[in-house]
Amino acid sequence: MSARDEILARLRSALEVPRRDEVTEPGDVPRTYQRADDRAEGSDPAKIRQLLVKRLEDYTATVHRTTEAGLPEAVAAALEGAASVIVPPGVPEAWLASSDLSVTRDDGTAGPRALDRIDAVLTGCHTAIATTGTIMLRSDDLSGRRAISLLPDLHVIVVQADQIVLGVPRGIERMGEDPTAPWTMISGPSATSDIELSRVEGVHGPRRLHIVIVEPEPEPEPGPAPDAPKTAPTSQETS
């Protein structure tokens, strides 16, 4: 055995059985905090949606609240002023039914320069976390690849009511559905500040963020009780 082979053999042998290090060995960490909001997750969904709206508006995002029937009009309002939009391949055509602009369905070939020339991007999302106002995008046919969510100046995201959760633990739990996928988390429009605290928007992503929240159709209001059916008089009543 050469000296080189002997050294490599010793290295392999040493790596096979790592020695326990009490300093760096992770201890048992209680994880009960991850379930702290379980009960609240099942509380009034309308209140959770309202909390999400508040957080998003705190971040200067623009929120549009609509129902499924009004979704095309809400998307058109969010895209107002844009002449072109790029969408992931899985975005339904119905979302753009009321929009009059040039639509590009992303096939993965557009590079940074081409994406920078497009005014807006329209995507769905995977999860929205109410307490932090965070929108989670998974790299799939509905949310699209990360590049299209970063380069256009305007990002419009459609959030369905059943995609909204209250807390971060539940959001992380939902990420476990596809832990190896690329994930993008968005909390408000892109903004940064220099050492003098001068705020600049749009440096690291879209300068404008519009969130379209699709809420359940309102329950119909109860109407007046129907009149009791009239019955024909009996023979005793007519005698």
PDB file of C-alpha atoms in Angstrom:
ATOM      1  CA  MET A   1       0.000   0.000   0.000  1.00  0.00           C
ATOM      2  CA  SER A   2       1.375   3.378  -0.979  1.00  0.00           C
ATOM      3  CA  ALA A   3       1.557   6.268   1.470  1.00  0.00           C
ATOM      4  CA  ARG A   4      -1.290   7.955  -0.413  1.00  0.00           C
ATOM      5  CA  ASP A   5      -3.543   4.914  -0.121  1.00  0.00           C
ATOM      6  CA  GLU A   6      -2.735   4.569   3.565  1.00  0.00           C
ATOM      7  CA  ILE A   7      -3.660   8.201   4.252  1.00  0.00           C
ATOM      8  CA  LEU A   8      -6.939   7.863   2.351  1.00  0.00           C
ATOM      9  CA  ALA A   9      -7.764   4.636   4.173  1.00  0.00           C
ATOM     10  CA  ARG A  10      -7.240   6.308   7.535  1.00  0.00           C
ATOM     11  CA  LEU A  11      -9.446   9.211   6.494  1.00  0.00           C
ATOM     12  CA  ARG A  12     -12.226   6.889   5.392  1.00  0.00           C
ATOM     13  CA  SER A  13     -11.958   4.924   8.627  1.00  0.00           C
ATOM     14  CA  ALA A  14     -12.120   8.077  10.721  1.00  0.00           C
ATOM     15  CA  LEU A  15     -15.169   9.360   8.851  1.00  0.00           C
ATOM     16  CA  GLU A  16     -17.135   6.121   9.172  1.00  0.00           C
ATOM     17  CA  VAL A  17     -17.635   6.411  12.949  1.00  0.00           C
ATOM     18  CA  PRO A  18     -17.934  10.045  14.002  1.00  0.00           C
ATOM     19  CA  ARG A  19     -16.916  10.677  17.571  1.00  0.00           C
ATOM     20  CA  ARG A  20     -19.530  12.138  19.894  1.00  0.00           C
ATOM     21  CA  ASP A  21     -18.870  15.719  20.873  1.00  0.00           C
ATOM     22  CA  GLU A  22     -20.862  16.838  23.902  1.00  0.00           C
ATOM     23  CA  VAL A  23     -20.285  20.486  22.997  1.00  0.00           C
ATOM     24  CA  THR A  24     -21.715  20.362  19.480  1.00  0.00           C
ATOM     25  CA  GLU A  25     -24.124  17.446  19.875  1.00  0.00           C
ATOM     26  CA  PRO A  26     -27.691  18.836  19.616  1.00  0.00           C
ATOM     27  CA  GLY A  27     -29.798  18.230  22.681  1.00  0.00           C
ATOM     28  CA  ASP A  28     -33.500  17.534  22.942  1.00  0.00           C
ATOM     29  CA  VAL A  29     -35.392  20.703  22.100  1.00  0.00           C
ATOM     30  CA  PRO A  30     -39.039  20.997  23.166  1.00  0.00           C
ATOM     31  CA  ARG A  31     -41.186  21.633  20.124  1.00  0.00           C
ATOM     32  CA  THR A  32     -44.461  22.457  21.838  1.00  0.00           C
ATOM     33  CA  TYR A  33     -44.161  26.064  20.677  1.00  0.00           C
ATOM     34  CA  GLN A  34     -44.807  24.847  17.143  1.00  0.00           C
ATOM     35  CA  ARG A  35     -48.342  23.904  18.106  1.00  0.00           C
ATOM     36  CA  ALA A  36     -49.123  27.039  20.079  1.00  0.00           C
ATOM     37  CA  ASP A  37     -51.543  28.353  17.461  1.00  0.00           C
ATOM     38  CA  ASP A  38     -53.345  25.076  16.696  1.00  0.00           C
ATOM     39  CA  ARG A  39     -56.525  26.114  18.479  1.00  0.00           C
ATOM     40  CA  ALA A  40     -56.461  29.579  16.959  1.00  0.00           C
ATOM     41  CA  GLU A  41     -55.999  28.083  13.472  1.00  0.00           C
ATOM     42  CA  GLY A  42     -59.523  26.747  13.754  1.00  0.00           C
ATOM     43  CA  SER A  43     -61.004  30.072  14.830  1.00  0.00           C
ATOM     44  CA  ASP A  44     -63.077  32.401  12.665  1.00  0.00           C
ATOM     45  CA  PRO A  45     -61.587  32.263   9.121  1.00  0.00           C
ATOM     46  CA  ALA A  46     -62.927  35.750   8.403  1.00  0.00           C
ATOM     47  CA  LYS A  47     -60.878  37.172  11.290  1.00  0.00           C
ATOM     48  CA  ILE A  48     -57.765  35.381  10.040  1.00  0.00           C
ATOM     49  CA  ARG A  49     -58.314  36.853   6.561  1.00  0.00           C
ATOM     50  CA  GLN A  50     -58.757  40.293   8.081  1.00  0.00           C
ATOM     51  CA  LEU A  51     -55.467  39.917   9.970  1.00  0.00           C
ATOM     52  CA  LEU A  52     -53.724  38.992   6.713  1.00  0.00           C
ATOM     53  CA  VAL A  53     -55.158  42.090   5.037  1.00  0.00           C
ATOM     54  CA  LYS A  54     -53.924  44.295   7.883  1.00  0.00           C
ATOM     55  CA  ARG A  55     -50.406  42.868   7.748  1.00  0.00           C
ATOM     56  CA  LEU A  56     -50.232  43.212   3.962  1.00  0.00           C
ATOM     57  CA  GLU A  57     -51.369  46.819   4.116  1.00  0.00           C
ATOM     58  CA  ASP A  58     -48.789  47.483   6.847  1.00  0.00           C
ATOM     59  CA  TYR A  59     -46.203  46.418   4.258  1.00  0.00           C
ATOM     60  CA  THR A  60     -47.729  48.883   1.714  1.00  0.00           C
ATOM     61  CA  ALA A  61     -49.074  46.071  -0.453  1.00  0.00           C
ATOM     62  CA  THR A  62     -52.384  46.739  -2.227  1.00  0.00           C
ATOM     63  CA  VAL A  63     -55.149  44.287  -1.336  1.00  0.00           C
ATOM     64  CA  HIS A  64     -58.155  43.440  -3.510  1.00  0.00           C
ATOM     65  CA  ARG A  65     -60.908  41.386  -1.875  1.00  0.00           C
ATOM     66  CA  THR A  66     -63.298  39.549  -4.147  1.00  0.00           C
ATOM     67  CA  THR A  67     -65.204  36.324  -4.717  1.00  0.00           C
ATOM     68  CA  GLU A  68     -64.619  33.697  -7.392  1.00  0.00           C
ATOM     69  CA  ALA A  69     -67.222  35.352  -9.610  1.00  0.00           C
ATOM     70  CA  GLY A  70     -65.480  38.725  -9.381  1.00  0.00           C
ATOM     71  CA  LEU A  71     -61.926  37.402  -9.721  1.00  0.00           C
ATOM     72  CA  PRO A  72     -61.353  38.407 -13.383  1.00  0.00           C
ATOM     73  CA  GLU A  73     -62.417  42.000 -12.655  1.00  0.00           C
ATOM     74  CA  ALA A  74     -60.227  42.141  -9.533  1.00  0.00           C
ATOM     75  CA  VAL A  75     -57.213  40.863 -11.488  1.00  0.00           C
ATOM     76  CA  ALA A  76     -57.868  43.446 -14.205  1.00  0.00           C
ATOM     77  CA  ALA A  77     -57.961  46.192 -11.567  1.00  0.00           C
ATOM     78  CA  ALA A  78     -54.689  44.957 -10.054  1.00  0.00           C
ATOM     79  CA  LEU A  79     -53.026  44.923 -13.493  1.00  0.00           C
ATOM     80  CA  GLU A  80     -54.266  48.392 -14.437  1.00  0.00           C
ATOM     81  CA  GLY A  81     -51.565  50.380 -16.189  1.00  0.00           C
ATOM     82  CA  ALA A  82     -49.585  47.322 -17.310  1.00  0.00           C
ATOM     83  CA  ALA A  83     -49.304  46.621 -21.031  1.00  0.00           C
ATOM     84  CA  SER A  84     -47.799  43.141 -20.706  1.00  0.00           C
ATOM     85  CA  VAL A  85     -47.907  40.319 -18.194  1.00  0.00           C
ATOM     86  CA  ILE A  86     -46.183  36.961 -17.812  1.00  0.00           C
ATOM     87  CA  VAL A  87     -47.958  34.055 -16.129  1.00  0.00           C
ATOM     88  CA  PRO A  88     -46.877  30.551 -15.091  1.00  0.00           C
ATOM     89  CA  PRO A  89     -48.266  27.748 -17.276  1.00  0.00           C
ATOM     90  CA  GLY A  90     -50.847  26.683 -14.687  1.00  0.00           C
ATOM     91  CA  VAL A  91     -52.608  30.034 -14.237  1.00  0.00           C
ATOM     92  CA  PRO A  92     -56.228  29.647 -15.454  1.00  0.00           C
ATOM     93  CA  GLU A  93     -57.176  31.689 -18.517  1.00  0.00           C
ATOM     94  CA  ALA A  94     -60.326  32.772 -16.662  1.00  0.00           C
ATOM     95  CA  TRP A  95     -58.228  34.912 -14.323  1.00  0.00           C
ATOM     96  CA  LEU A  96     -57.367  37.173 -17.275  1.00  0.00           C
ATOM     97  CA  ALA A  97     -60.798  37.160 -18.903  1.00  0.00           C
ATOM     98  CA  SER A  98     -61.342  40.866 -18.120  1.00  0.00           C
ATOM     99  CA  SER A  99     -57.773  42.019 -18.819  1.00  0.00           C
ATOM    100  CA  ASP A 100     -56.772  43.620 -22.117  1.00  0.00           C
ATOM    101  CA  LEU A 101     -52.998  43.279 -22.340  1.00  0.00           C
ATOM    102  CA  SER A 102     -50.282  41.158 -23.903  1.00  0.00           C
ATOM    103  CA  VAL A 103     -50.040  37.800 -22.092  1.00  0.00           C
ATOM    104  CA  THR A 104     -46.957  35.560 -22.145  1.00  0.00           C
ATOM    105  CA  ARG A 105     -47.169  32.038 -20.742  1.00  0.00           C
ATOM    106  CA  ASP A 106     -43.792  31.240 -19.263  1.00  0.00           C
ATOM    107  CA  ASP A 107     -42.068  28.232 -20.792  1.00  0.00           C
ATOM    108  CA  GLY A 108     -38.820  28.706 -18.908  1.00  0.00           C
ATOM    109  CA  THR A 109     -36.874  30.149 -21.832  1.00  0.00           C
ATOM    110  CA  ALA A 110     -37.179  33.886 -21.135  1.00  0.00           C
ATOM    111  CA  GLY A 111     -33.977  35.271 -19.667  1.00  0.00           C
ATOM    112  CA  PRO A 112     -33.457  38.203 -17.283  1.00  0.00           C
ATOM    113  CA  ARG A 113     -33.417  40.880 -20.003  1.00  0.00           C
ATOM    114  CA  ALA A 114     -36.644  39.621 -21.564  1.00  0.00           C
ATOM    115  CA  LEU A 115     -38.360  39.392 -18.174  1.00  0.00           C
ATOM    116  CA  ASP A 116     -37.225  42.906 -17.285  1.00  0.00           C
ATOM    117  CA  ARG A 117     -39.093  44.242 -20.335  1.00  0.00           C
ATOM    118  CA  ILE A 118     -42.400  42.742 -19.119  1.00  0.00           C
ATOM    119  CA  ASP A 119     -44.525  45.056 -16.995  1.00  0.00           C
ATOM    120  CA  ALA A 120     -46.152  42.578 -14.616  1.00  0.00           C
ATOM    121  CA  VAL A 121     -46.356  38.991 -13.426  1.00  0.00           C
ATOM    122  CA  LEU A 122     -49.530  37.212 -12.300  1.00  0.00           C
ATOM    123  CA  THR A 123     -49.197  34.096 -10.130  1.00  0.00           C
ATOM    124  CA  GLY A 124     -51.084  32.008  -7.650  1.00  0.00           C
ATOM    125  CA  CYS A 125     -49.570  30.988  -4.333  1.00  0.00           C
ATOM    126  CA  HIS A 126     -49.225  27.963  -2.073  1.00  0.00           C
ATOM    127  CA  THR A 127     -49.795  29.460   1.395  1.00  0.00           C
ATOM    128  CA  ALA A 128     -50.406  32.850   2.996  1.00  0.00           C
ATOM    129  CA  ILE A 129     -49.446  33.386   6.664  1.00  0.00           C
ATOM    130  CA  ALA A 130     -51.718  35.914   8.351  1.00  0.00           C
ATOM    131  CA  THR A 131     -49.643  36.840  11.413  1.00  0.00           C
ATOM    132  CA  THR A 132     -46.621  37.829   9.319  1.00  0.00           C
ATOM    133  CA  GLY A 133     -48.325  38.861   6.079  1.00  0.00           C
ATOM    134  CA  THR A 134     -46.115  36.413   4.202  1.00  0.00           C
ATOM    135  CA  ILE A 135     -47.016  34.880   0.838  1.00  0.00           C
ATOM    136  CA  MET A 136     -45.304  31.562   0.106  1.00  0.00           C
ATOM    137  CA  LEU A 137     -44.677  30.580  -3.499  1.00  0.00           C
ATOM    138  CA  ARG A 138     -43.680  27.049  -4.443  1.00  0.00           C
ATOM    139  CA  SER A 139     -41.886  26.626  -7.757  1.00  0.00           C
ATOM    140  CA  ASP A 140     -44.726  24.927  -9.626  1.00  0.00           C
ATOM    141  CA  ASP A 141     -47.129  25.539 -12.506  1.00  0.00           C
ATOM    142  CA  LEU A 142     -49.237  27.985 -10.484  1.00  0.00           C
ATOM    143  CA  SER A 143     -46.580  30.058  -8.702  1.00  0.00           C
ATOM    144  CA  GLY A 144     -43.949  29.766 -11.421  1.00  0.00           C
ATOM    145  CA  ARG A 145     -40.172  29.833 -11.309  1.00  0.00           C
ATOM    146  CA  ARG A 146     -38.488  32.321  -9.035  1.00  0.00           C
ATOM    147  CA  ALA A 147     -37.120  34.551 -11.811  1.00  0.00           C
ATOM    148  CA  ILE A 148     -40.537  35.657 -13.045  1.00  0.00           C
ATOM    149  CA  SER A 149     -41.542  36.746  -9.538  1.00  0.00           C
ATOM    150  CA  LEU A 150     -38.452  38.946  -9.138  1.00  0.00           C
ATOM    151  CA  LEU A 151     -37.884  40.920 -12.338  1.00  0.00           C
ATOM    152  CA  PRO A 152     -41.200  42.537 -13.426  1.00  0.00           C
ATOM    153  CA  ASP A 153     -42.055  45.789 -11.637  1.00  0.00           C
ATOM    154  CA  LEU A 154     -45.555  44.636 -10.606  1.00  0.00           C
ATOM    155  CA  HIS A 155     -46.440  41.298  -8.997  1.00  0.00           C
ATOM    156  CA  VAL A 156     -50.103  40.301  -8.676  1.00  0.00           C
ATOM    157  CA  ILE A 157     -50.745  37.238  -6.502  1.00  0.00           C
ATOM    158  CA  VAL A 158     -54.081  35.437  -6.245  1.00  0.00           C
ATOM    159  CA  VAL A 159     -54.679  33.943  -2.791  1.00  0.00           C
ATOM    160  CA  GLN A 160     -57.548  31.509  -2.227  1.00  0.00           C
ATOM    161  CA  ALA A 161     -59.287  31.552   1.163  1.00  0.00           C
ATOM    162  CA  ASP A 162     -58.287  27.950   1.942  1.00  0.00           C
ATOM    163  CA  GLN A 163     -54.602  28.812   1.400  1.00  0.00           C
ATOM    164  CA  ILE A 164     -54.557  31.216   4.356  1.00  0.00           C
ATOM    165  CA  VAL A 165     -53.197  29.987   7.697  1.00  0.00           C
ATOM    166  CA  LEU A 166     -52.762  31.896  10.926  1.00  0.00           C
ATOM    167  CA  GLY A 167     -49.211  31.193  12.074  1.00  0.00           C
ATOM    168  CA  VAL A 168     -45.720  30.384  10.871  1.00  0.00           C
ATOM    169  CA  PRO A 169     -45.714  26.816  12.316  1.00  0.00           C
ATOM    170  CA  ARG A 170     -48.653  25.821  10.120  1.00  0.00           C
ATOM    171  CA  GLY A 171     -47.015  27.487   7.142  1.00  0.00           C
ATOM    172  CA  ILE A 172     -43.794  25.534   7.693  1.00  0.00           C
ATOM    173  CA  GLU A 173     -45.854  22.383   8.095  1.00  0.00           C
ATOM    174  CA  ARG A 174     -47.419  22.990   4.677  1.00  0.00           C
ATOM    175  CA  MET A 175     -43.951  23.431   3.195  1.00  0.00           C
ATOM    176  CA  GLY A 176     -43.339  19.827   4.239  1.00  0.00           C
ATOM    177  CA  GLU A 177     -45.624  18.733   1.398  1.00  0.00           C
ATOM    178  CA  ASP A 178     -42.674  19.358  -0.933  1.00  0.00           C
ATOM    179  CA  PRO A 179     -39.558  20.049   1.173  1.00  0.00           C
ATOM    180  CA  THR A 180     -37.097  19.851  -1.727  1.00  0.00           C
ATOM    181  CA  ALA A 181     -38.885  22.393  -3.929  1.00  0.00           C
ATOM    182  CA  PRO A 182     -37.552  25.935  -4.298  1.00  0.00           C
ATOM    183  CA  TRP A 183     -39.682  28.206  -2.099  1.00  0.00           C
ATOM    184  CA  THR A 184     -40.002  31.985  -2.230  1.00  0.00           C
ATOM    185  CA  MET A 185     -41.440  33.928   0.718  1.00  0.00           C
ATOM    186  CA  ILE A 186     -42.727  37.436   0.076  1.00  0.00           C
ATOM    187  CA  SER A 187     -43.602  39.929   2.813  1.00  0.00           C
ATOM    188  CA  GLY A 188     -44.532  43.147   1.042  1.00  0.00           C
ATOM    189  CA  PRO A 189     -42.988  44.882  -1.979  1.00  0.00           C
ATOM    190  CA  SER A 190     -39.221  44.778  -2.385  1.00  0.00           C
ATOM    191  CA  ALA A 191     -37.615  47.503  -0.275  1.00  0.00           C
ATOM    192  CA  THR A 192     -34.244  48.260   1.252  1.00  0.00           C
ATOM    193  CA  SER A 193     -32.617  51.099   3.177  1.00  0.00           C
ATOM    194  CA  ASP A 194     -29.071  52.397   3.073  1.00  0.00           C
ATOM    195  CA  ILE A 195     -26.987  53.465   6.060  1.00  0.00           C
ATOM    196  CA  GLU A 196     -28.852  56.791   6.141  1.00  0.00           C
ATOM    197  CA  LEU A 197     -32.186  54.910   6.296  1.00  0.00           C
ATOM    198  CA  SER A 198     -33.261  56.181   2.880  1.00  0.00           C
ATOM    199  CA  ARG A 199     -35.863  53.683   1.708  1.00  0.00           C
ATOM    200  CA  VAL A 200     -35.586  52.459  -1.877  1.00  0.00           C
ATOM    201  CA  GLU A 201     -38.219  50.178  -3.390  1.00  0.00           C
ATOM    202  CA  GLY A 202     -37.865  47.713  -6.226  1.00  0.00           C
ATOM    203  CA  VAL A 203     -34.161  46.946  -5.892  1.00  0.00           C
ATOM    204  CA  HIS A 204     -34.388  43.232  -5.119  1.00  0.00           C
ATOM    205  CA  GLY A 205     -37.801  42.441  -6.582  1.00  0.00           C
ATOM    206  CA  PRO A 206     -41.118  43.969  -7.682  1.00  0.00           C
ATOM    207  CA  ARG A 207     -41.663  47.567  -6.594  1.00  0.00           C
ATOM    208  CA  ARG A 208     -45.433  47.073  -6.451  1.00  0.00           C
ATOM    209  CA  LEU A 209     -47.259  44.122  -4.899  1.00  0.00           C
ATOM    210  CA  HIS A 210     -50.995  43.523  -5.324  1.00  0.00           C
ATOM    211  CA  ILE A 211     -52.706  40.669  -3.491  1.00  0.00           C
ATOM    212  CA  VAL A 212     -56.102  39.437  -4.705  1.00  0.00           C
ATOM    213  CA  ILE A 213     -57.853  37.502  -1.927  1.00  0.00           C
ATOM    214  CA  VAL A 214     -60.651  35.230  -3.140  1.00  0.00           C
ATOM    215  CA  GLU A 215     -63.195  34.950  -0.340  1.00  0.00           C
ATOM    216  CA  PRO A 216     -66.189  32.619  -0.035  1.00  0.00           C
ATOM    217  CA  GLU A 217     -69.464  33.750  -1.537  1.00  0.00           C
ATOM    218  CA  PRO A 218     -71.586  35.464   1.136  1.00  0.00           C
ATOM    219  CA  GLU A 219     -74.359  33.405   2.628  1.00  0.00           C
ATOM    220  CA  PRO A 220     -77.794  34.442   1.311  1.00  0.00           C
ATOM    221  CA  GLU A 221     -79.820  36.423   3.795  1.00  0.00           C
ATOM    222  CA  PRO A 222     -82.868  34.568   5.111  1.00  0.00           C
ATOM    223  CA  GLY A 223     -86.060  35.807   3.477  1.00  0.00           C
ATOM    224  CA  PRO A 224     -89.546  36.041   4.956  1.00  0.00           C
ATOM    225  CA  ALA A 225     -91.205  32.787   5.912  1.00  0.00           C
ATOM    226  CA  PRO A 226     -93.454  31.493   3.125  1.00  0.00           C
ATOM    227  CA  ASP A 227     -97.192  31.827   3.641  1.00  0.00           C
ATOM    228  CA  ALA A 228     -98.951  28.688   4.824  1.00  0.00           C
ATOM    229  CA  PRO A 229    -100.776  26.967   1.956  1.00  0.00           C
ATOM    230  CA  LYS A 230    -104.477  27.570   1.860  1.00  0.00           C
ATOM    231  CA  THR A 231    -106.653  24.509   2.330  1.00  0.00           C
ATOM    232  CA  ALA A 232    -110.105  23.928   0.964  1.00  0.00           C
ATOM    233  CA  PRO A 233    -112.891  24.281   3.566  1.00  0.00           C
ATOM    234  CA  THR A 234    -114.367  21.070   4.945  1.00  0.00           C
ATOM    235  CA  SER A 235    -118.015  20.129   4.572  1.00  0.00           C
ATOM    236  CA  GLN A 236    -118.688  21.100   8.216  1.00  0.00           C
ATOM    237  CA  GLU A 237    -117.262  24.595   7.616  1.00  0.00           C
ATOM    238  CA  THR A 238    -119.538  25.131   4.592  1.00  0.00           C
ATOM    239  CA  SER A 239    -122.743  23.852   6.222  1.00  0.00           C
TER     240      SER A 239
END
